[in-house]
C-alpha cells in the first residue's frame, strides 16, 4: 500500500487549502484513514480520521468546525478540506491508512495506522 499526499502550500491566515491523499496497492475501501500533522520540534499529532465506510469521522478539538475529512472510494483518495486556517496549523501533514480491527478504539494514535504517506507542508502566514 502506497500513500501520496499533496495539496500543501503557503496560505494566509483565514485562507483555505484542500489536501489529498491518493492510495494505491490494495483495496482502499477496506482502510480507515487518518490525517496527522507535525510541527517543528513537536510530536506528530492527530488531526482527523474517517472510517472505511465513511460513516464515522473524528477530529481533534482545535480543528472542529474548520476542517472536514472525506473520502472518495471510487478515486482511492481521502481529502482534508481546511478552512479558516491559523498560523498554529502550520505543520507537515501526513495521511495514514489503517486496516486494524481495533481502529475504532484507537483512531487518534499513530500505532493504529499501518501505512503512512510522505507528508505535505502547510504553512499559514499571519
PDB file of C-alpha atoms in Angstrom:
ATOM      1  CA  UNK A   1       0.000   0.000   0.000  1.00  0.00           C
ATOM      2  CA  UNK A   2       1.377   3.398  -1.005  1.00  0.00           C
ATOM      3  CA  UNK A   3       0.055   6.786   0.053  1.00  0.00           C
ATOM      4  CA  UNK A   4       0.811  10.011  -1.772  1.00  0.00           C
ATOM      5  CA  UNK A   5      -0.183  13.262  -0.070  1.00  0.00           C
ATOM      6  CA  UNK A   6      -0.477  16.520  -1.955  1.00  0.00           C
ATOM      7  CA  UNK A   7      -2.090  19.933  -1.823  1.00  0.00           C
ATOM      8  CA  UNK A   8       0.026  21.686   0.770  1.00  0.00           C
ATOM      9  CA  UNK A   9       1.389  25.167   0.325  1.00  0.00           C
ATOM     10  CA  UNK A  10       1.677  28.660   1.705  1.00  0.00           C
ATOM     11  CA  UNK A  11      -1.552  30.442   2.602  1.00  0.00           C
ATOM     12  CA  UNK A  12      -2.505  33.495   4.590  1.00  0.00           C
ATOM     13  CA  UNK A  13      -4.397  33.227   7.848  1.00  0.00           C
ATOM     14  CA  UNK A  14      -8.142  32.682   7.312  1.00  0.00           C
ATOM     15  CA  UNK A  15      -7.398  31.088   3.971  1.00  0.00           C
ATOM     16  CA  UNK A  16      -8.226  27.573   2.782  1.00  0.00           C
ATOM     17  CA  UNK A  17      -6.435  24.547   1.405  1.00  0.00           C
ATOM     18  CA  UNK A  18      -7.517  21.061   0.397  1.00  0.00           C
ATOM     19  CA  UNK A  19      -5.146  18.216   0.972  1.00  0.00           C
ATOM     20  CA  UNK A  20      -5.453  14.981  -0.978  1.00  0.00           C
ATOM     21  CA  UNK A  21      -4.048  11.550  -0.296  1.00  0.00           C
ATOM     22  CA  UNK A  22      -4.081   9.031  -3.114  1.00  0.00           C
ATOM     23  CA  UNK A  23      -3.825   5.397  -2.067  1.00  0.00           C
ATOM     24  CA  UNK A  24      -2.648   2.541  -4.230  1.00  0.00           C
ATOM     25  CA  UNK A  25      -1.878  -1.102  -3.691  1.00  0.00           C
ATOM     26  CA  UNK A  26      -4.767  -2.835  -2.043  1.00  0.00           C
ATOM     27  CA  UNK A  27      -8.475  -2.243  -1.607  1.00  0.00           C
ATOM     28  CA  UNK A  28      -8.772   1.359  -0.474  1.00  0.00           C
ATOM     29  CA  UNK A  29     -12.344   0.945   0.708  1.00  0.00           C
ATOM     30  CA  UNK A  30     -11.250  -1.534   3.376  1.00  0.00           C
ATOM     31  CA  UNK A  31      -8.968   1.001   5.101  1.00  0.00           C
ATOM     32  CA  UNK A  32      -9.873   3.600   7.650  1.00  0.00           C
ATOM     33  CA  UNK A  33      -7.911   6.778   7.021  1.00  0.00           C
ATOM     34  CA  UNK A  34      -6.382   9.484   9.138  1.00  0.00           C
ATOM     35  CA  UNK A  35      -4.576  12.790   8.861  1.00  0.00           C
ATOM     36  CA  UNK A  36      -1.840  13.740  11.305  1.00  0.00           C
ATOM     37  CA  UNK A  37       0.469  16.722  11.462  1.00  0.00           C
ATOM     38  CA  UNK A  38       3.859  17.514  12.891  1.00  0.00           C
ATOM     39  CA  UNK A  39       5.163  20.995  13.594  1.00  0.00           C
ATOM     40  CA  UNK A  40       8.891  21.681  14.057  1.00  0.00           C
ATOM     41  CA  UNK A  41      10.076  20.488  17.454  1.00  0.00           C
ATOM     42  CA  UNK A  42       6.757  18.836  18.266  1.00  0.00           C
ATOM     43  CA  UNK A  43       5.400  15.326  18.212  1.00  0.00           C
ATOM     44  CA  UNK A  44       3.142  14.118  15.465  1.00  0.00           C
ATOM     45  CA  UNK A  45      -0.465  14.755  16.426  1.00  0.00           C
ATOM     46  CA  UNK A  46      -3.846  13.536  15.280  1.00  0.00           C
ATOM     47  CA  UNK A  47      -5.953  15.857  13.128  1.00  0.00           C
ATOM     48  CA  UNK A  48      -8.857  13.901  11.639  1.00  0.00           C
ATOM     49  CA  UNK A  49      -9.960  10.420  10.689  1.00  0.00           C
ATOM     50  CA  UNK A  50     -12.675   8.706   8.686  1.00  0.00           C
ATOM     51  CA  UNK A  51     -13.828   5.112   8.909  1.00  0.00           C
ATOM     52  CA  UNK A  52     -13.568   2.729   5.979  1.00  0.00           C
ATOM     53  CA  UNK A  53     -17.332   3.048   5.430  1.00  0.00           C
ATOM     54  CA  UNK A  54     -17.239   6.863   5.756  1.00  0.00           C
ATOM     55  CA  UNK A  55     -19.993   6.628   8.362  1.00  0.00           C
ATOM     56  CA  UNK A  56     -17.768   7.925  11.158  1.00  0.00           C
ATOM     57  CA  UNK A  57     -15.464  10.927  11.294  1.00  0.00           C
ATOM     58  CA  UNK A  58     -13.313  12.215  14.113  1.00  0.00           C
ATOM     59  CA  UNK A  59     -11.487  15.496  14.690  1.00  0.00           C
ATOM     60  CA  UNK A  60      -9.131  16.943  17.206  1.00  0.00           C
ATOM     61  CA  UNK A  61     -10.758  19.780  19.120  1.00  0.00           C
ATOM     62  CA  UNK A  62      -8.632  22.544  17.615  1.00  0.00           C
ATOM     63  CA  UNK A  63      -9.840  21.884  14.058  1.00  0.00           C
ATOM     64  CA  UNK A  64     -13.503  21.068  14.648  1.00  0.00           C
ATOM     65  CA  UNK A  65     -15.692  23.324  12.579  1.00  0.00           C
ATOM     66  CA  UNK A  66     -12.776  24.336  10.345  1.00  0.00           C
ATOM     67  CA  UNK A  67     -11.520  21.086   8.814  1.00  0.00           C
ATOM     68  CA  UNK A  68     -13.520  18.389   7.041  1.00  0.00           C
ATOM     69  CA  UNK A  69     -12.257  14.924   6.208  1.00  0.00           C
ATOM     70  CA  UNK A  70     -13.868  12.967   3.395  1.00  0.00           C
ATOM     71  CA  UNK A  71     -13.124  10.089   1.095  1.00  0.00           C
ATOM     72  CA  UNK A  72     -13.930   9.037  -2.434  1.00  0.00           C
ATOM     73  CA  UNK A  73     -13.609   5.284  -2.670  1.00  0.00           C
ATOM     74  CA  UNK A  74     -14.040   5.377  -6.435  1.00  0.00           C
ATOM     75  CA  UNK A  75     -10.907   7.524  -6.690  1.00  0.00           C
ATOM     76  CA  UNK A  76      -8.976   5.818  -3.871  1.00  0.00           C
ATOM     77  CA  UNK A  77      -8.493   9.222  -2.310  1.00  0.00           C
ATOM     78  CA  UNK A  78      -9.037  10.840   1.056  1.00  0.00           C
ATOM     79  CA  UNK A  79      -9.294  14.603   1.446  1.00  0.00           C
ATOM     80  CA  UNK A  80      -8.805  17.156   4.172  1.00  0.00           C
ATOM     81  CA  UNK A  81     -10.570  20.425   3.472  1.00  0.00           C
ATOM     82  CA  UNK A  82      -9.080  23.100   5.690  1.00  0.00           C
ATOM     83  CA  UNK A  83     -10.735  26.476   6.116  1.00  0.00           C
ATOM     84  CA  UNK A  84     -10.129  29.491   8.341  1.00  0.00           C
ATOM     85  CA  UNK A  85      -6.523  28.423   8.664  1.00  0.00           C
ATOM     86  CA  UNK A  86      -4.458  29.763  11.525  1.00  0.00           C
ATOM     87  CA  UNK A  87      -0.680  30.142  11.928  1.00  0.00           C
ATOM     88  CA  UNK A  88      -0.758  27.351  14.516  1.00  0.00           C
ATOM     89  CA  UNK A  89      -1.945  24.965  11.779  1.00  0.00           C
ATOM     90  CA  UNK A  90       1.496  25.230  10.196  1.00  0.00           C
ATOM     91  CA  UNK A  91       2.987  21.742  10.018  1.00  0.00           C
ATOM     92  CA  UNK A  92       3.811  18.847   7.776  1.00  0.00           C
ATOM     93  CA  UNK A  93       0.588  16.929   7.226  1.00  0.00           C
ATOM     94  CA  UNK A  94       0.640  13.147   6.869  1.00  0.00           C
ATOM     95  CA  UNK A  95      -2.059  10.789   5.722  1.00  0.00           C
ATOM     96  CA  UNK A  96      -2.243   7.276   7.109  1.00  0.00           C
ATOM     97  CA  UNK A  97      -4.193   4.077   6.475  1.00  0.00           C
ATOM     98  CA  UNK A  98      -5.395   1.500   8.945  1.00  0.00           C
ATOM     99  CA  UNK A  99      -6.692  -1.988   8.355  1.00  0.00           C
ATOM    100  CA  UNK A 100      -6.710  -2.847  12.025  1.00  0.00           C
ATOM    101  CA  UNK A 101      -9.773  -4.298  13.696  1.00  0.00           C
ATOM    102  CA  UNK A 102      -9.195  -2.135  16.785  1.00  0.00           C
ATOM    103  CA  UNK A 103      -9.006   1.145  14.862  1.00  0.00           C
ATOM    104  CA  UNK A 104     -12.289   2.442  16.299  1.00  0.00           C
ATOM    105  CA  UNK A 105     -10.792   2.333  19.789  1.00  0.00           C
ATOM    106  CA  UNK A 106      -7.508   3.934  18.740  1.00  0.00           C
ATOM    107  CA  UNK A 107      -8.142   6.238  15.794  1.00  0.00           C
ATOM    108  CA  UNK A 108      -6.240   9.143  17.333  1.00  0.00           C
ATOM    109  CA  UNK A 109      -2.895   7.407  17.914  1.00  0.00           C
ATOM    110  CA  UNK A 110      -0.166   6.694  15.393  1.00  0.00           C
ATOM    111  CA  UNK A 111       0.250   2.950  16.215  1.00  0.00           C
ATOM    112  CA  UNK A 112      -3.310   2.381  14.962  1.00  0.00           C
ATOM    113  CA  UNK A 113      -2.126   3.014  11.395  1.00  0.00           C
ATOM    114  CA  UNK A 114      -0.231   0.597   9.203  1.00  0.00           C
ATOM    115  CA  UNK A 115       0.813   2.810   6.295  1.00  0.00           C
ATOM    116  CA  UNK A 116       1.939   6.412   6.006  1.00  0.00           C
ATOM    117  CA  UNK A 117       2.389   8.926   3.242  1.00  0.00           C
ATOM    118  CA  UNK A 118       5.411  11.156   2.824  1.00  0.00           C
ATOM    119  CA  UNK A 119       3.828  14.351   4.144  1.00  0.00           C
ATOM    120  CA  UNK A 120       2.943  17.690   2.620  1.00  0.00           C
ATOM    121  CA  UNK A 121       3.944  21.051   4.075  1.00  0.00           C
ATOM    122  CA  UNK A 122       1.263  23.533   5.091  1.00  0.00           C
ATOM    123  CA  UNK A 123       2.435  26.997   6.071  1.00  0.00           C
ATOM    124  CA  UNK A 124      -0.009  29.622   7.311  1.00  0.00           C
ATOM    125  CA  UNK A 125       1.249  33.172   7.498  1.00  0.00           C
ATOM    126  CA  UNK A 126      -0.223  35.754   9.837  1.00  0.00           C
TER     127      UNK A 126
END
